[in-house]
Coordinates of C-alpha atoms in Angstrom, one line a residue:
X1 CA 24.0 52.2 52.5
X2 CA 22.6 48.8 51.4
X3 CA 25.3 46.1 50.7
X4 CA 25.1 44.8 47.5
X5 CA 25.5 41.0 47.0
X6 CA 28.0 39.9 44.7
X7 CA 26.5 37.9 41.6
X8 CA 26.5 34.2 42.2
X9 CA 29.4 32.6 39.7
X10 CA 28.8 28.7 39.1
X11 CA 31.9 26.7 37.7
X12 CA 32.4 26.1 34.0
X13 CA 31.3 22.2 33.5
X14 CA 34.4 19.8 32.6
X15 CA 34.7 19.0 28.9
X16 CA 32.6 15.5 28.0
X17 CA 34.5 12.6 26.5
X18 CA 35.0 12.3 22.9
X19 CA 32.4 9.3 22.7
X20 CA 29.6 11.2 24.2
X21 CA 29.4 14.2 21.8
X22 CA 31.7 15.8 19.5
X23 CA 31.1 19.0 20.1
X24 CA 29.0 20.9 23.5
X25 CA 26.1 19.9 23.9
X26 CA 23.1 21.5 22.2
X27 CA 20.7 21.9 24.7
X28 CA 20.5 20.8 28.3
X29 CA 17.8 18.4 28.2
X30 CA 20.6 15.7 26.2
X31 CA 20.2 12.5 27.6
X32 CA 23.7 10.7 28.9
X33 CA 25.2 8.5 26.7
X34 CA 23.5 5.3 28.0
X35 CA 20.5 6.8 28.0
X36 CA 20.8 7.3 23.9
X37 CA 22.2 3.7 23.6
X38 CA 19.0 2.7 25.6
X39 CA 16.7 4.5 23.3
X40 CA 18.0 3.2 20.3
X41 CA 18.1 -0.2 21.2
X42 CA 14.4 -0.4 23.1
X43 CA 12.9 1.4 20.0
X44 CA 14.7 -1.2 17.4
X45 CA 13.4 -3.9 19.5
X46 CA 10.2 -2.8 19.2
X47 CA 9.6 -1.8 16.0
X48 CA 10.3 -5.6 15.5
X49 CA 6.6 -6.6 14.8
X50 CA 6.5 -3.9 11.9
X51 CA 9.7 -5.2 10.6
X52 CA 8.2 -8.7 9.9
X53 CA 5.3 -7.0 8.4
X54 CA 7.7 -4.9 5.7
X55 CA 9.2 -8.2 5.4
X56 CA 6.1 -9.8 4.2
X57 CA 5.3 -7.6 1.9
X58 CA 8.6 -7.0 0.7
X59 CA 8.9 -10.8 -0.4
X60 CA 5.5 -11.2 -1.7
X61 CA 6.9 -8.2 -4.3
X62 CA 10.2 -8.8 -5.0
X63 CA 10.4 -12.7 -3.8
X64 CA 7.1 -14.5 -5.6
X65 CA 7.2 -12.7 -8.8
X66 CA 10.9 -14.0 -9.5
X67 CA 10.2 -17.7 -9.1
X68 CA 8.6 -19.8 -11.6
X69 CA 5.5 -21.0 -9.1
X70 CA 5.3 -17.6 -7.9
X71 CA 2.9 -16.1 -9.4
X72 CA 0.4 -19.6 -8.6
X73 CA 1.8 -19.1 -4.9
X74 CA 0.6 -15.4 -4.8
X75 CA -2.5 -16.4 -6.6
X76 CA -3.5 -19.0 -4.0
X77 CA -2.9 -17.2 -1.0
X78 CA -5.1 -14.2 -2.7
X79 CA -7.9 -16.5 -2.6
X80 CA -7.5 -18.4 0.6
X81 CA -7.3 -14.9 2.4
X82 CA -9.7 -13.3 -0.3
X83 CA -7.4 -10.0 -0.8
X84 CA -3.5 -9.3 -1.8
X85 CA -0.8 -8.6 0.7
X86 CA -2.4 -5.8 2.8
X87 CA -5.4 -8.4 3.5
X88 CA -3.1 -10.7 4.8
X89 CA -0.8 -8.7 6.8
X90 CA -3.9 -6.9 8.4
X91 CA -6.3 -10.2 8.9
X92 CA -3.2 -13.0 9.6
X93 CA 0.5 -11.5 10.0
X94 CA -0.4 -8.6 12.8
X95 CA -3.3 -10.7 15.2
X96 CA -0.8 -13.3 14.9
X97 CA 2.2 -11.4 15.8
X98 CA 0.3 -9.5 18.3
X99 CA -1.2 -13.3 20.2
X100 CA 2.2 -14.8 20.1
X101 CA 4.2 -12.1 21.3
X102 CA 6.6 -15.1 22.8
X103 CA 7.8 -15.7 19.4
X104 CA 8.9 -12.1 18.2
X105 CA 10.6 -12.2 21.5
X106 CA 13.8 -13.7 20.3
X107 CA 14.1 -11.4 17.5
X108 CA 13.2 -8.4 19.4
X109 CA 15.7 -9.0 21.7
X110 CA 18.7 -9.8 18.7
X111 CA 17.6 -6.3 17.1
X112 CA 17.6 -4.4 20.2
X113 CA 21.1 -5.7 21.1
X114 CA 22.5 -5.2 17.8
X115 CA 21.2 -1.9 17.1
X116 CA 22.1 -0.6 20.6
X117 CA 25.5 -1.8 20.3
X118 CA 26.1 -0.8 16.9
X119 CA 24.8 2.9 17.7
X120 CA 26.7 2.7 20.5
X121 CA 30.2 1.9 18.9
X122 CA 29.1 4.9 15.9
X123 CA 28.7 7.5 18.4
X124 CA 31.9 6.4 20.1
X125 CA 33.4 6.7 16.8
X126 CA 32.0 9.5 14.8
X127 CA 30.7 11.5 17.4
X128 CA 26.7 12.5 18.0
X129 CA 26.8 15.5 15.9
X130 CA 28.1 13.2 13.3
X131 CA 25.5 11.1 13.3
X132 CA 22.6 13.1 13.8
X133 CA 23.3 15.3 10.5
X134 CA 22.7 13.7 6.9
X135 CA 25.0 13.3 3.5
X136 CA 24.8 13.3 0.0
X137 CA 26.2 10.4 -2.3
X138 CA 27.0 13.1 -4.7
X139 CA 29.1 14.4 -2.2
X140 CA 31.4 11.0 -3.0
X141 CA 31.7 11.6 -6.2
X142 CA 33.3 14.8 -5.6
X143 CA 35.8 12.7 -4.1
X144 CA 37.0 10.6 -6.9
X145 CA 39.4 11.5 -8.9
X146 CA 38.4 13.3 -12.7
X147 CA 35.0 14.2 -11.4
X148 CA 35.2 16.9 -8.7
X149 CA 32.5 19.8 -8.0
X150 CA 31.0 19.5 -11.2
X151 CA 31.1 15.8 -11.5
X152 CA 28.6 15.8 -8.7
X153 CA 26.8 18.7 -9.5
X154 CA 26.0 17.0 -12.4
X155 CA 24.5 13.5 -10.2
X156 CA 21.3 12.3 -10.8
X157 CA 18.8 13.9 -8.1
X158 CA 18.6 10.8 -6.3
X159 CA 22.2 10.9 -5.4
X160 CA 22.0 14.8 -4.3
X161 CA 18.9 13.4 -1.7
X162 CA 20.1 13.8 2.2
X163 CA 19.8 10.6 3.6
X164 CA 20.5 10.5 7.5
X165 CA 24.0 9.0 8.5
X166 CA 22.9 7.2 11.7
X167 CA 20.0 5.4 10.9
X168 CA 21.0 4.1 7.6
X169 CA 24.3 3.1 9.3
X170 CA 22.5 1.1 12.5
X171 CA 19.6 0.2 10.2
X172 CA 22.5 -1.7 7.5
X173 CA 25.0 -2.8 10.5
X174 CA 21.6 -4.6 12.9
X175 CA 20.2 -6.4 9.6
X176 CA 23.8 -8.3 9.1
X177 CA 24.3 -8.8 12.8
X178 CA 21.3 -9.6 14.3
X179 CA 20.6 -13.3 13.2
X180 CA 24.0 -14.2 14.3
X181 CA 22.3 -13.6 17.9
X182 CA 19.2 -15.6 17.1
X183 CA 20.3 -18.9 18.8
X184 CA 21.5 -17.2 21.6
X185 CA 17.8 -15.2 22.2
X186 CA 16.2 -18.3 21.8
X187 CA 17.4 -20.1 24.1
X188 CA 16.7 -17.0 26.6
X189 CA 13.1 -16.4 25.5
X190 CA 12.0 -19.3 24.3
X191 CA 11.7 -23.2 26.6
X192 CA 13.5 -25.6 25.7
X193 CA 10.8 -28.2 25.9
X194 CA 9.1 -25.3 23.1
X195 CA 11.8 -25.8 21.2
X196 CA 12.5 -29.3 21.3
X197 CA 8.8 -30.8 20.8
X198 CA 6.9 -27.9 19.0
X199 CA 10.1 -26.7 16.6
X200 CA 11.0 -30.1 16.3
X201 CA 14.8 -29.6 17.2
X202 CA 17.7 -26.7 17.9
X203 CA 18.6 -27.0 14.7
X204 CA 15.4 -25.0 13.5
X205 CA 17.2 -22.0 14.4
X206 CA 20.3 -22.3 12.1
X207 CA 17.9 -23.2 9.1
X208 CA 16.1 -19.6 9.7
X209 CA 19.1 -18.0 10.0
X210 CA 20.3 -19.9 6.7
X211 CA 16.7 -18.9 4.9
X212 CA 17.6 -15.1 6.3
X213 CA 20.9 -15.3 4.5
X214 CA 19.8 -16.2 1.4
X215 CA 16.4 -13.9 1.2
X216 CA 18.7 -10.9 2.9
X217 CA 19.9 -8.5 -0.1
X218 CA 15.8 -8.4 -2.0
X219 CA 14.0 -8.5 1.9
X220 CA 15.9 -7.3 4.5
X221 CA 18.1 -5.1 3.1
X222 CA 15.6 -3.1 1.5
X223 CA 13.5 -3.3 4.9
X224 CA 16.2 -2.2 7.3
X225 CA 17.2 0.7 5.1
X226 CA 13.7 2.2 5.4
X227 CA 13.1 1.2 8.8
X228 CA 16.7 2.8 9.9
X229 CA 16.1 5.9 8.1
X230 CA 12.0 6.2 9.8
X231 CA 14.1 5.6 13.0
X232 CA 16.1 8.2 12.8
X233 CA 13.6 11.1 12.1
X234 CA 11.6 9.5 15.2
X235 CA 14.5 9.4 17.8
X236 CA 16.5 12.5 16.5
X237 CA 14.6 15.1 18.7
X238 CA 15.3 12.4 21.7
X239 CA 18.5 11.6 21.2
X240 CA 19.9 14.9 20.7
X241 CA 17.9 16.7 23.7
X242 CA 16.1 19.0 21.2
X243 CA 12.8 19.9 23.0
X244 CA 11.0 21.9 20.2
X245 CA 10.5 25.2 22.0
X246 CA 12.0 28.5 21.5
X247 CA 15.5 28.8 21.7
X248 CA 16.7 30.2 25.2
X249 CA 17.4 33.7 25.3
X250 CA 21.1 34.9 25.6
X251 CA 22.6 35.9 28.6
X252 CA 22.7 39.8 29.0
X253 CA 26.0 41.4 27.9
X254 CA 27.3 42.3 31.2
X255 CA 26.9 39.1 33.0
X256 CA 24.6 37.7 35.6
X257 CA 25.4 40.6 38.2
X258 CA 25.3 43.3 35.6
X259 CA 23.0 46.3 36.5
X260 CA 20.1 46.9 33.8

């Protein structure tokens, strides 16, 4: 008689920290945790250059128009670049941002710090399942007292939209952070000869962060809340480990060393 083999067992993996995932894991191509944080932070970093383009045209709409030289300001840069804002972001902002790469370095590297670390301490709190799904802000207003269920069934439809939780929440958290880390990158990135001759002084820094400040709730707030959410939908099958293919089949019902 042939012996028969018994079925191979492997050992049931130890339970992952809290801060790596909430729940098991959903497929087996999920990248360890600073992996994610990685991912987050490298992407951020360089989806720089597009932020300073949506920052560009976010002033020149909601910046200009509210000043009272504004509109002469947006009429004389039409004509010196012979177009509106899409002219000059595609003939000035972009070749220059793309010829002196040195300068968006500084800023790259405050949103790639911020954003990693801010994901980072999310995940660690909420949990990856957490922050990969979405919410409603109808949802809050079931919350509040004398409204309930039919309080927010009764929202306005863009209150019953799903907006992802992560990348509005790295998106919001990097655009208050990251200038705070602007001196700091500068003086990593950038010479200090470059700074002190062609700048004029260190304290150039402080003034932009100052000129952020003030220009942060119409410019950058509207910017990083877009840019968070596009982040999100781009990193989500990433970050998560979901591969796009068919799910796997299920094991068969009498184990690996069942007969067929």
């Amino acid at each position: 008689a042939r012996a028969t083999r018994a079925p191979l067992r492997l050992a049931a993996p130890s339970p992952a920290p809290r801060f790596f995932s909430s729940a098991p894991p959903p497929s087996a191509s999920l990248p360890p945790f600073p992996v994610r944080v990685a991912l987050v932070g490298v992407s951020a970093g360089l989806l720089t250059p597009a932020l300073a383009t949506g920052g560009v045209i976010a002033a020149w709409y909601r910046l200009l128009p509210r000043s009272a030289s504004g509109a002469g300001i947006k009429a004389a840069i039409a004509v010196a670049v012979g177009g509106g804002v899409f002219t000059l972001c595609y003939e000035y902002v972009l070749p220059f941002l793309s010829r002196h790469a040195e300068l968006v370095a500084p800023f790259a590297l405050a949103n790639a710090t911020s954003a990693a670390l801010w994901y980072a301490a999310c995940e660690m709190t909420l949990g990856l399942d957490a922050l990969r799904g979405t919410f409603q802000l109808s949802s809050l207003l079931a919350r509040a007292p004398g409204l309930g269920a039919a309080g927010a069934g009764a929202a306005p439809a863009i209150l019953q939209t799903r907006l992802p939780v992560a990348g509005l929440l790295v998106g919001v958290a990097t655009a208050c952070t990251a200038p705070l880390l602007w001196p700091a990158c500068a003086s990593l990135t950038l010479h200090r000869h470059f700074l002190g001759h062609v700048l004029g002084d260190r304290a150039f820094v402080p003034a932009l962060v100052d000129a952020y400040a003030t220009a942060f709730v119409p410019v950058a707030l509207p910017v990083s809340v877009f840019a968070g959410a596009g982040l999100h939908y781009l990193l989500l099958p990433v970050v998560t480990g979901a591969t796009g293919g068919p799910p796997a089949p299920p094991p068969p019902p009498g184990g690996a060393g069942a007969p067929p």
